[in-house]
Tab-separated table of C-alpha atoms in Angstrom:
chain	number	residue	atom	x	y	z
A	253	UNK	CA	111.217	118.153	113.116
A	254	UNK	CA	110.709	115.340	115.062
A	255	UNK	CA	109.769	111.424	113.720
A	256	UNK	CA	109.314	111.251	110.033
A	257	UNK	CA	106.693	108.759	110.638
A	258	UNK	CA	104.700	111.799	112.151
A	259	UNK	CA	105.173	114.739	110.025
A	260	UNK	CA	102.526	114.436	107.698
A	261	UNK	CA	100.018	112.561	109.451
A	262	UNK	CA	97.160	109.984	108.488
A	263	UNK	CA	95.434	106.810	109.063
A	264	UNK	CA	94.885	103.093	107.882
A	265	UNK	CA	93.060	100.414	109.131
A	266	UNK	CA	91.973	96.899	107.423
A	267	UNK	CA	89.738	94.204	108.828
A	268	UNK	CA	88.599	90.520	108.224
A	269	UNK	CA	85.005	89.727	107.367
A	270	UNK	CA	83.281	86.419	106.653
A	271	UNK	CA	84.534	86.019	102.983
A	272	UNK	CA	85.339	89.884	103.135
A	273	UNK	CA	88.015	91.842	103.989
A	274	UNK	CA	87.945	96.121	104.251
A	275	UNK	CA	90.152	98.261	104.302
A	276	UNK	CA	89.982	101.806	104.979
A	277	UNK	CA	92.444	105.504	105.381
A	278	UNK	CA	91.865	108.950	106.232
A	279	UNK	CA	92.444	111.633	103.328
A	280	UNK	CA	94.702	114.684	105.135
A	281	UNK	CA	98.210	115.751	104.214
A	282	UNK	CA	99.952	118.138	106.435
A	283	UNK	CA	102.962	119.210	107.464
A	284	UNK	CA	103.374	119.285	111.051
A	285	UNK	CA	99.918	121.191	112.344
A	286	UNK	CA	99.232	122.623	108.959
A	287	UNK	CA	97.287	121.044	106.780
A	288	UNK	CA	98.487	121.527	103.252
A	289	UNK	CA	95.756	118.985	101.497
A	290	UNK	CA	92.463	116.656	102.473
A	291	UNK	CA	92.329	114.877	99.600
A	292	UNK	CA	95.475	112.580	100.186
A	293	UNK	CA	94.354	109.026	99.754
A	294	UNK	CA	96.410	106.415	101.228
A	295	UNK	CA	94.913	103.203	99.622
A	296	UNK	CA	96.305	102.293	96.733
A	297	UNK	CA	94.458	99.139	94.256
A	298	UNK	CA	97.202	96.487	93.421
A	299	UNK	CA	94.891	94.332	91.299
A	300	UNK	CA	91.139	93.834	91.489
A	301	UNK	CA	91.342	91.799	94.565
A	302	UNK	CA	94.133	93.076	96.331
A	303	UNK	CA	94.694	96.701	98.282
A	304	UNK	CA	97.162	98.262	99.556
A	305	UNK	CA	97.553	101.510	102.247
A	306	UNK	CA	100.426	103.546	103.112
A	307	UNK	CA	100.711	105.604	106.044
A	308	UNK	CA	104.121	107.616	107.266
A	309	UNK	CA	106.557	110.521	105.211
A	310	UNK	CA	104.590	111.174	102.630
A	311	UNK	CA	107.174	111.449	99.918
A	312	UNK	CA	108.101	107.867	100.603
A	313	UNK	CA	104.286	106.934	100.609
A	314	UNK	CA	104.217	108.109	97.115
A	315	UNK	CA	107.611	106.639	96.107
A	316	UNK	CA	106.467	103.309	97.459
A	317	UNK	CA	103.470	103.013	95.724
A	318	UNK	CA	104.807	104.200	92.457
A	319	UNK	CA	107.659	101.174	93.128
A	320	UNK	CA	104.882	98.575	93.868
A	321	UNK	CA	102.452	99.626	90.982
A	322	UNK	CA	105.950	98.872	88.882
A	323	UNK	CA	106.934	95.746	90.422
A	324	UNK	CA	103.317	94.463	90.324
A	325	UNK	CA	102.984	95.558	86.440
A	326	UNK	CA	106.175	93.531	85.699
A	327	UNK	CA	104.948	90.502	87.724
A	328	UNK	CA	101.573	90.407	85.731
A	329	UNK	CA	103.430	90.272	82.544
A	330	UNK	CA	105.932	88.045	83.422
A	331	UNK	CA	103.332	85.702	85.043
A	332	UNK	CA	100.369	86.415	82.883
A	333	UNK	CA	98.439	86.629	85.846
A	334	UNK	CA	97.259	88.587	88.824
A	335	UNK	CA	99.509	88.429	92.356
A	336	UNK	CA	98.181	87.130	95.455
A	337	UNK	CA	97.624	88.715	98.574
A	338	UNK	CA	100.247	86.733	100.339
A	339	UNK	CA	102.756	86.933	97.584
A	340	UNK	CA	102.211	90.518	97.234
A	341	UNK	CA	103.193	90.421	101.106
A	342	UNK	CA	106.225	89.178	100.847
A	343	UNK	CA	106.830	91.199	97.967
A	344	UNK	CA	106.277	93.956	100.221
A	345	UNK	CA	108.695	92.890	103.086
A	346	UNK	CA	111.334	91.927	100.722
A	347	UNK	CA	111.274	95.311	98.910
A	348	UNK	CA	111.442	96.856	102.752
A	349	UNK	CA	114.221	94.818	103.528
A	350	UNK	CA	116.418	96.042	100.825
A	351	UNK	CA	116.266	99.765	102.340
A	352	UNK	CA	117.569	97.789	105.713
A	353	UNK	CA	119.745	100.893	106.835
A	354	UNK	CA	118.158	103.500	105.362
A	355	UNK	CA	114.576	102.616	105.319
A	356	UNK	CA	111.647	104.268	103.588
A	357	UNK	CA	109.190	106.131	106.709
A	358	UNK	CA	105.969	104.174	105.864
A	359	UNK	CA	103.651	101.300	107.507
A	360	UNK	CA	101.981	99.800	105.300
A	361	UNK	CA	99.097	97.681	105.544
A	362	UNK	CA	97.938	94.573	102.796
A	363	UNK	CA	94.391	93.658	102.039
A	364	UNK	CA	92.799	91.356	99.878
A	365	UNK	CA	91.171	87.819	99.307
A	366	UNK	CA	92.825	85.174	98.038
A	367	UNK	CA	91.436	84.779	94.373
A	368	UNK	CA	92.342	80.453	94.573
A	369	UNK	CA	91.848	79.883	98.031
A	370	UNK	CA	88.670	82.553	98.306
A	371	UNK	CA	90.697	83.069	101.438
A	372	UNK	CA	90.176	86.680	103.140
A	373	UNK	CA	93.970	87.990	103.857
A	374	UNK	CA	94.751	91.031	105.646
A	375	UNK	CA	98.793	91.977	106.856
A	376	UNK	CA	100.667	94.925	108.505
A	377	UNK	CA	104.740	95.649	108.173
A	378	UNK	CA	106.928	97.955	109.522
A	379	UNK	CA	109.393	100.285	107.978
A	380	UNK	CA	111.995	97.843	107.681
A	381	UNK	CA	109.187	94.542	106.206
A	382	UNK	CA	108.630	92.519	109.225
A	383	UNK	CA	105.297	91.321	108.412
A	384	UNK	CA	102.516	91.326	111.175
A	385	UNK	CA	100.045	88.543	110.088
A	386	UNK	CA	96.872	88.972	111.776
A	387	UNK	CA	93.433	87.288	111.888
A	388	UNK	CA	91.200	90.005	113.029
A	389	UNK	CA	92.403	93.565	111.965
A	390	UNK	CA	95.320	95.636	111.286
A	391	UNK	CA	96.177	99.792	112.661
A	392	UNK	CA	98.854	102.059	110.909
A	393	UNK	CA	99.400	105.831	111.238
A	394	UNK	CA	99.383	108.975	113.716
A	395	UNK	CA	96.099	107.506	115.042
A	396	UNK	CA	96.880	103.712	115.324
A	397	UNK	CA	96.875	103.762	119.605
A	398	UNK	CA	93.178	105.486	118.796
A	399	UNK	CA	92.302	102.616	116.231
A	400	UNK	CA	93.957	99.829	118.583
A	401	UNK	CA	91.212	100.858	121.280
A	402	UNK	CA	88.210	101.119	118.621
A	403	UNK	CA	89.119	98.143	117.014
A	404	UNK	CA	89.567	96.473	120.449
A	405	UNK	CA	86.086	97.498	121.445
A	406	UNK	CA	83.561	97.419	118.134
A	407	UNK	CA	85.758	94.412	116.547
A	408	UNK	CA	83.652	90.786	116.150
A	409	UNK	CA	84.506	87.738	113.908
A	410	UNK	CA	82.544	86.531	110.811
A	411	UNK	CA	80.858	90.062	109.992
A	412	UNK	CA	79.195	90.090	106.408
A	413	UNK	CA	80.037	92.649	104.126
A	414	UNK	CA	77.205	95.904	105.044
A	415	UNK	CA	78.508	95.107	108.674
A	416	UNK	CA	82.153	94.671	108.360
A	417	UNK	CA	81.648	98.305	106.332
A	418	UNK	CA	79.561	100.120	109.152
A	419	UNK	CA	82.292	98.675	111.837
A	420	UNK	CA	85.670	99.495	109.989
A	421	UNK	CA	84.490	103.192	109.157
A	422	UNK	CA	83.190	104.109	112.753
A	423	UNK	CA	86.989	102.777	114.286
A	424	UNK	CA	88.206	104.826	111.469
A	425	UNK	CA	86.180	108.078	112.157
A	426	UNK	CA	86.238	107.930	115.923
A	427	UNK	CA	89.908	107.224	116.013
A	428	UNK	CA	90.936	110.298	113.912
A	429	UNK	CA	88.587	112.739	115.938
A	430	UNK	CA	90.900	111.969	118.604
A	431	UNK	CA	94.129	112.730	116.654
A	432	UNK	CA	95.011	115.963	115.289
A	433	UNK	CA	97.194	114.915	112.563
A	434	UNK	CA	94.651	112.747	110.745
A	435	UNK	CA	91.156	113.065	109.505
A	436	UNK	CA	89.635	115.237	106.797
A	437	UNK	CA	87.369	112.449	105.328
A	438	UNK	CA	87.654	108.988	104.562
A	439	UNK	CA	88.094	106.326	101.542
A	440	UNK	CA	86.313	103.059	102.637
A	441	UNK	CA	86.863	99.616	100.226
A	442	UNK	CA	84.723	96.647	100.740
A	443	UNK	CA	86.620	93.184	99.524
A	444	UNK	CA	84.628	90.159	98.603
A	445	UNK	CA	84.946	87.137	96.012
A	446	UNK	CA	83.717	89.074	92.834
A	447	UNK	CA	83.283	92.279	94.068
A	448	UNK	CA	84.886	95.794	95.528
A	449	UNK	CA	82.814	98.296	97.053
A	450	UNK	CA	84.692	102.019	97.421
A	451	UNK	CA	82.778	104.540	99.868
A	452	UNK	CA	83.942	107.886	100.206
A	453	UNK	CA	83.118	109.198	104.542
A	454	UNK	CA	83.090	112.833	104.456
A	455	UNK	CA	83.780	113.123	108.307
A	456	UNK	CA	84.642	115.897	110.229
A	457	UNK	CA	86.137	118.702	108.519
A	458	UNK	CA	87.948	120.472	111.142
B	224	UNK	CA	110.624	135.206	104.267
B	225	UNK	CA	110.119	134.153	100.393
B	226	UNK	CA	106.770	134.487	99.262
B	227	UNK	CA	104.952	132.015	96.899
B	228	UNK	CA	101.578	131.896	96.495
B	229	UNK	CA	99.038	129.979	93.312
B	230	UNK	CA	95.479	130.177	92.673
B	231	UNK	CA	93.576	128.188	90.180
B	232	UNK	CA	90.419	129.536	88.423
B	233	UNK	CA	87.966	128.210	85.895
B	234	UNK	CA	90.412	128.162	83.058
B	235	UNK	CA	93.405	129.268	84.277
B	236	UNK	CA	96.454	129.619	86.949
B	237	UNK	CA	97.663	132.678	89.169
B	238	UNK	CA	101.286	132.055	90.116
B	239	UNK	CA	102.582	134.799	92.154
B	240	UNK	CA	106.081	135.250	93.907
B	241	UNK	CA	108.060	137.634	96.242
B	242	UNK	CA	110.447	140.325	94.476
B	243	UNK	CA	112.878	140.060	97.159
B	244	UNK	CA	116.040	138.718	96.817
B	245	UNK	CA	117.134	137.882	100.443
B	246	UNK	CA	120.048	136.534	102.434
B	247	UNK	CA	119.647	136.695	105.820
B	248	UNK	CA	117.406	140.197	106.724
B	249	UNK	CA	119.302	141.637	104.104
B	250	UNK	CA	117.376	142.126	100.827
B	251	UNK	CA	120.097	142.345	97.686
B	252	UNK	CA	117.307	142.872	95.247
B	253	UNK	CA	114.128	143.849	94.883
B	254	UNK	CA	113.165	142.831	91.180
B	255	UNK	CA	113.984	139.410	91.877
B	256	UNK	CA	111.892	136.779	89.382
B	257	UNK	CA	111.571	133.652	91.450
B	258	UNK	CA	109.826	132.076	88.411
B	259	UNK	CA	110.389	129.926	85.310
B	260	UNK	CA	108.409	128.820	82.124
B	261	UNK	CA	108.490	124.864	81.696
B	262	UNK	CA	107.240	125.173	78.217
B	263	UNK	CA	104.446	127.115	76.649
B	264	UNK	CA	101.363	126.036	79.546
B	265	UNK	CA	103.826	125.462	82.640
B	266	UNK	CA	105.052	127.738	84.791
B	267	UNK	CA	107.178	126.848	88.080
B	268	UNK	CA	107.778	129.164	90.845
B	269	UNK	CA	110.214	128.529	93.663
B	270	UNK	CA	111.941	128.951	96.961
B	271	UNK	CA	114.386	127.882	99.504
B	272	UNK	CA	118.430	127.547	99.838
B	273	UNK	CA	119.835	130.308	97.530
B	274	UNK	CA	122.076	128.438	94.096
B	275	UNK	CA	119.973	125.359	94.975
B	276	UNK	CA	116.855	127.256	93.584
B	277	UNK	CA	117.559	128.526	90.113
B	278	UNK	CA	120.107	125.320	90.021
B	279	UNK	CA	117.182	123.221	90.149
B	280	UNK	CA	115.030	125.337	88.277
B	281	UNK	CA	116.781	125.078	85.604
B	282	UNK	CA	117.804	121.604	85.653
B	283	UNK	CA	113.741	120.915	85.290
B	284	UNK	CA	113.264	123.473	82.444
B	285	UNK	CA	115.773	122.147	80.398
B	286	UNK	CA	114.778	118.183	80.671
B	287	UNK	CA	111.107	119.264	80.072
B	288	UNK	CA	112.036	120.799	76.970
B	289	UNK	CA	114.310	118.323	76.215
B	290	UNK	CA	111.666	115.261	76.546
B	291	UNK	CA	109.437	117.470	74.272
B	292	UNK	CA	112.053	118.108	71.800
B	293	UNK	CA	112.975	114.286	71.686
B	294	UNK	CA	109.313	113.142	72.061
B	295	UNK	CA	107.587	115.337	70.178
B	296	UNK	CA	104.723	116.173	72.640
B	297	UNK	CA	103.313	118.658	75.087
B	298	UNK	CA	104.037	117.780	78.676
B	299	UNK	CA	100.518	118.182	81.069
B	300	UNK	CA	101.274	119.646	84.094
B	301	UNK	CA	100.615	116.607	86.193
B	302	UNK	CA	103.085	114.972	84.085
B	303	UNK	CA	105.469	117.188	84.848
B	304	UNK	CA	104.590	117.767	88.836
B	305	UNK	CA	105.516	113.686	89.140
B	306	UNK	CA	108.601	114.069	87.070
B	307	UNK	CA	110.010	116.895	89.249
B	308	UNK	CA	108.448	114.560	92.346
B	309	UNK	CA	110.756	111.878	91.511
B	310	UNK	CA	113.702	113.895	91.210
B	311	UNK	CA	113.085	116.138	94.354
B	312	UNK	CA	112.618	112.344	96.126
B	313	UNK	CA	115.956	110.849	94.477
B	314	UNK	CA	117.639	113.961	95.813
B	315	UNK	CA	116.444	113.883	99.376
B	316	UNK	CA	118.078	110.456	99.833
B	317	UNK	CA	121.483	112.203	98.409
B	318	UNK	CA	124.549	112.908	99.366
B	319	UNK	CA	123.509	116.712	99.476
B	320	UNK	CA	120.097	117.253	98.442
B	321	UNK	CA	118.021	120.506	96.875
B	322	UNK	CA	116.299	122.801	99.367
B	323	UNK	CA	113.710	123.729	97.018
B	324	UNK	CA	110.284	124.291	97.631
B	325	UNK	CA	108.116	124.432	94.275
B	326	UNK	CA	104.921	125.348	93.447
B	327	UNK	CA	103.701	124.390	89.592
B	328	UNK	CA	100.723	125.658	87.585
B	329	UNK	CA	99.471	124.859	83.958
B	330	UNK	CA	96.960	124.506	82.055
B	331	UNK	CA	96.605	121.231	79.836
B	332	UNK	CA	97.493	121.555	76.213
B	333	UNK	CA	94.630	119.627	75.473
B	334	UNK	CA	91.737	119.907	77.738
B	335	UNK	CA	92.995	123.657	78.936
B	336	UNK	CA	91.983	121.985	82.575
B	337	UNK	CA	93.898	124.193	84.854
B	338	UNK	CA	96.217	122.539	87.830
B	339	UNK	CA	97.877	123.398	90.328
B	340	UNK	CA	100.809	121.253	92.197
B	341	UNK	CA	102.412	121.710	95.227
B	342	UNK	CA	106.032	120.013	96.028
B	343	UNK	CA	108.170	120.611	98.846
B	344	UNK	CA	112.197	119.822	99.358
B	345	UNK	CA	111.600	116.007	100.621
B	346	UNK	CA	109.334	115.431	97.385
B	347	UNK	CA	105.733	115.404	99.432
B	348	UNK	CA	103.387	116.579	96.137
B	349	UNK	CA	99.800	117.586	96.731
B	350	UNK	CA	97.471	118.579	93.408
B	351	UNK	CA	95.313	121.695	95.206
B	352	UNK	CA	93.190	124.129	94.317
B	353	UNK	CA	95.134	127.029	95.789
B	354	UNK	CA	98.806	126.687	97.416
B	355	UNK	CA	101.106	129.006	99.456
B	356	UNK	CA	105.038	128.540	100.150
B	357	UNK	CA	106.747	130.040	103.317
B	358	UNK	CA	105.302	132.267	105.838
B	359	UNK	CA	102.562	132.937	103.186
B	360	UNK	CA	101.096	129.873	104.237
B	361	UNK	CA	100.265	130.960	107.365
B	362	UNK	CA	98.368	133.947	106.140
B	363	UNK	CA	97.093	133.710	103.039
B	364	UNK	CA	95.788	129.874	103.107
B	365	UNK	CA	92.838	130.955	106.080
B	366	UNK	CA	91.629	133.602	103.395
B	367	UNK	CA	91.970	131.392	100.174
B	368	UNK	CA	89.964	128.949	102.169
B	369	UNK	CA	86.984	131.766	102.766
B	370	UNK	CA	86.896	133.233	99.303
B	371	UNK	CA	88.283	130.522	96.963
B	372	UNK	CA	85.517	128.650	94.455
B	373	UNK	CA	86.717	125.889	91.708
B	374	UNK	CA	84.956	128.000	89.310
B	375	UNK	CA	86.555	132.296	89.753
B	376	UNK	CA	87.200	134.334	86.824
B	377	UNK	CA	90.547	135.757	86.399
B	378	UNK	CA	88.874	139.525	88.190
B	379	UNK	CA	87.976	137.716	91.167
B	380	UNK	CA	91.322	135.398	91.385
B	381	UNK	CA	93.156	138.689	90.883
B	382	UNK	CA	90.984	140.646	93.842
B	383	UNK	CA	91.709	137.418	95.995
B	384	UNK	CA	95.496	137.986	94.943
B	385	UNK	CA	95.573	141.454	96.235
B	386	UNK	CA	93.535	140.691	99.883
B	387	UNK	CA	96.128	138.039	100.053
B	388	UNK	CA	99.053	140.675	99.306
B	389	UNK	CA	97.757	143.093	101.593
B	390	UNK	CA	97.525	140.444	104.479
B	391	UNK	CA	101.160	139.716	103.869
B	392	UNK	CA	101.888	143.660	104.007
B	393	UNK	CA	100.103	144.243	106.933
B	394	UNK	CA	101.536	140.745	108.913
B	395	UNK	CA	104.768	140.417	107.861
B	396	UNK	CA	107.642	142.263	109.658
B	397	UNK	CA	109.892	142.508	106.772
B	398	UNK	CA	108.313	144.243	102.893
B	399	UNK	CA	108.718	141.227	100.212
B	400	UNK	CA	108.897	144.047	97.725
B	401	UNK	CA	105.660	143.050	95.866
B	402	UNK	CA	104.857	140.617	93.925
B	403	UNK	CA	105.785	138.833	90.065
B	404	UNK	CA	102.793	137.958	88.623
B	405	UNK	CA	102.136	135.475	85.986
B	406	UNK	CA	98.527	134.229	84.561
B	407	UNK	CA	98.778	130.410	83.130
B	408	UNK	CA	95.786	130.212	80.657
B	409	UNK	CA	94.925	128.494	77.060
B	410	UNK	CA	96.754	131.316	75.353
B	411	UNK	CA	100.161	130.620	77.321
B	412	UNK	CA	101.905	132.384	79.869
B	413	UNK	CA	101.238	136.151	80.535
B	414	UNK	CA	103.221	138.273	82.792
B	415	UNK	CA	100.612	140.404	84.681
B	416	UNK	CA	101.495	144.437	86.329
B	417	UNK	CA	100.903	143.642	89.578
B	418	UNK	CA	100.601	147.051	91.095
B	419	UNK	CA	102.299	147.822	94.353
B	420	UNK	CA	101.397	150.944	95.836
B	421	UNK	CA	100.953	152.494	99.316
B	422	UNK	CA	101.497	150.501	102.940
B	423	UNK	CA	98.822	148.545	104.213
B	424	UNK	CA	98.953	149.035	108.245
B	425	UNK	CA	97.121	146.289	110.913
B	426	UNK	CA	94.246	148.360	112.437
């Protein structure tokens, strides 16, 4: 069977912008070397400034985001306002944590800006919430050795938003060329102050 | 070697399944129905560990009509697909969990928008336009991909049926006895003669 982490394949990547942040996932859903769907996003929208992707088992990715869309529902109401990208963060590690010893198979990744700061804020975790703060940009998935090199390589500081897009999506295409379990297309969001841009990459479809 | 196989149209759902009833290479039965109706636009076809299956099956069946019955309203089948989801993924993390491999086709009460959901035993769900279980997968998902369009009538979803039937007659090593048919559309469920005549032989 091998690593659940692997079976179904798939791709995220965020990065940080001058007063943007992107984020940005691949769309297949396979198991093992078949490839049951490509329309499998793995970005889900936690509140109008903050994202959040899932890559791993995709039965977890789906239980995960169902249990954050809850958790983030009862926070609004209880707080009568929207959660911040660095409290949703630790919400996010926390909730991992709990599943210490029997963990769900996912990396996630956390994107958004800061709504009082106007901060730009992007994380990673792994399966068990140790959060990976970062200032430039953040891999997950089948293809994250492929998106460590692209990002390496096309990555600069202080791109604006129309750059910060063109950069993130060609890490993301070129990186799941290169890996057989992700790929299929691509959902692209753009982050800034007042606005979110979605972009759907049609990519290679083989 | 169970044989599941769905194909939606432009107002309605194909669910087909194997009439074998195996265990091992044995075959007990070969009028086996590996289908059930959710309510009156839901039908659910399965596969996998043998007890699990129609354990399962029925488990699902009865809450959907129950939640109707308590509710008073129509279940979609999207609605459905993520309440079978969620118990297929609180079962995985079990103590002993269902082997069952689903695959779930409706039509909305509503809209009559067809859909088609497929689930597998760890609770992975995919909304597709055509879906195969098993071995099927392998052969008949290379010709749905050539021939399928969003927008078939039922003739054409019902030729595409048969090439895929004959491509599992001709591949596979042991006969799946035919196949149960059922056709999800805005008039309910109908149970469709799927004729099964005459060996199909690789060239």
């Amino acid at each position: 069977m091998g690593s659940p982490f692997s079976m179904n394949g798939g791709a995220c990547v965020a990065m940080v912008g001058k007063d943007c942040v992107g984020i940005a996932c691949d769309l297949r859903l396979g198991m093992q070397a078949l490839t049951v769907s490509n329309n499998f996003p793995k970005i889900f929208g936690i509140n109008d400034s903050v994202y959040l992707g899932l890559t791993g088992l995709a039965t977890d990715v789906a239980t995960v985001s169902d249990l954050f869309r809850f958790k983030v529902n009862m926070y609004r109401l209880r707080e009568e306002r929207n959660i911040s990208p660095d409290t949703f963060a630790n919400l996010v590690s926390t909730s991992l944590y709990e599943r210490r010893f029997g963990p769900y198979f996912v990396s996630p990744v956390v994107a958004g800006i800061n709504q009082t700061s106007g901060k730009p804020f992007i994380c990673g975790f792994d399966s068990i919430g140790c959060i990976d703060f970062a200032k430039d940009f953040i891999v997950s998935g089948t293809a994250s050795d492929q998106l460590f090199g692209m990002c390496e390589g096309l990555y600069e500081p202080d791109l604006g938003p129309d750059e910060l897009f063109e950069t993130l999506s060609q890490a993301l295409l070129s990186a799941v060329d290169r890996d057989a379990l992700s790929g299929w297309g691509a959902h692209v969001y753009i982050i800034e102050k007042d606005k979110v841009t979605k972009r759907l990459l049609k990519g290679r479809q083989d | 070697m169970e044989v599941l196989l769905g194909i939606t149209g432009k107002d309605y759902v194909i669910i087909a399944s194997s009439k074998a009833a195996m265990r091992g290479p044995t075959v007990l039965k070969a009028t086996d129905n590996k289908t059930r109706n959710l309510n009156k636009n839901s039908v659910m076809a399965y596969s996998g560990e043998s007890g699990d299956t129609v354990q399962f099956a029925e488990l699902i069946q009865a809450n959907v009509q129950l939640y109707s019955m308590r509710n008073g309203v129509a279940l979609s089948p999207p609605a459905v697909s993520s309440f079978v989801r969620s118990e297929l993924a609180k079962s995985i993390r079990s103590k002993r969990p269902y082997n069952v491999n689903l695959l779930l086709g409706g039509v909305d009460p509503k809209t009559g928008e067809p859909s088609l959901h497929w689930l597998d035993y760890l609770g992975t769900e995919a909304k597709i336009p055509y879906a195969a279980h098993g071995y099927a997968q392998y052969y008949c998902l290379s010709l749905l991909d050539k021939h399928h369009h969003p927008d078939i009538d039922l003739a054409r979803g019902l030729t595409i049926l048969r090439m895929c039937s004959d491509e599992l007659k001709r591949r596979l090593p042991i006969d799946s006895k035919g196949l149960y048919v059922k056709i999800v559309s805005k008039e309910g469920i109908k149970e469709h003669v799927f004729e099964d005549e005459g060996q199909v032989l690789p060239a």
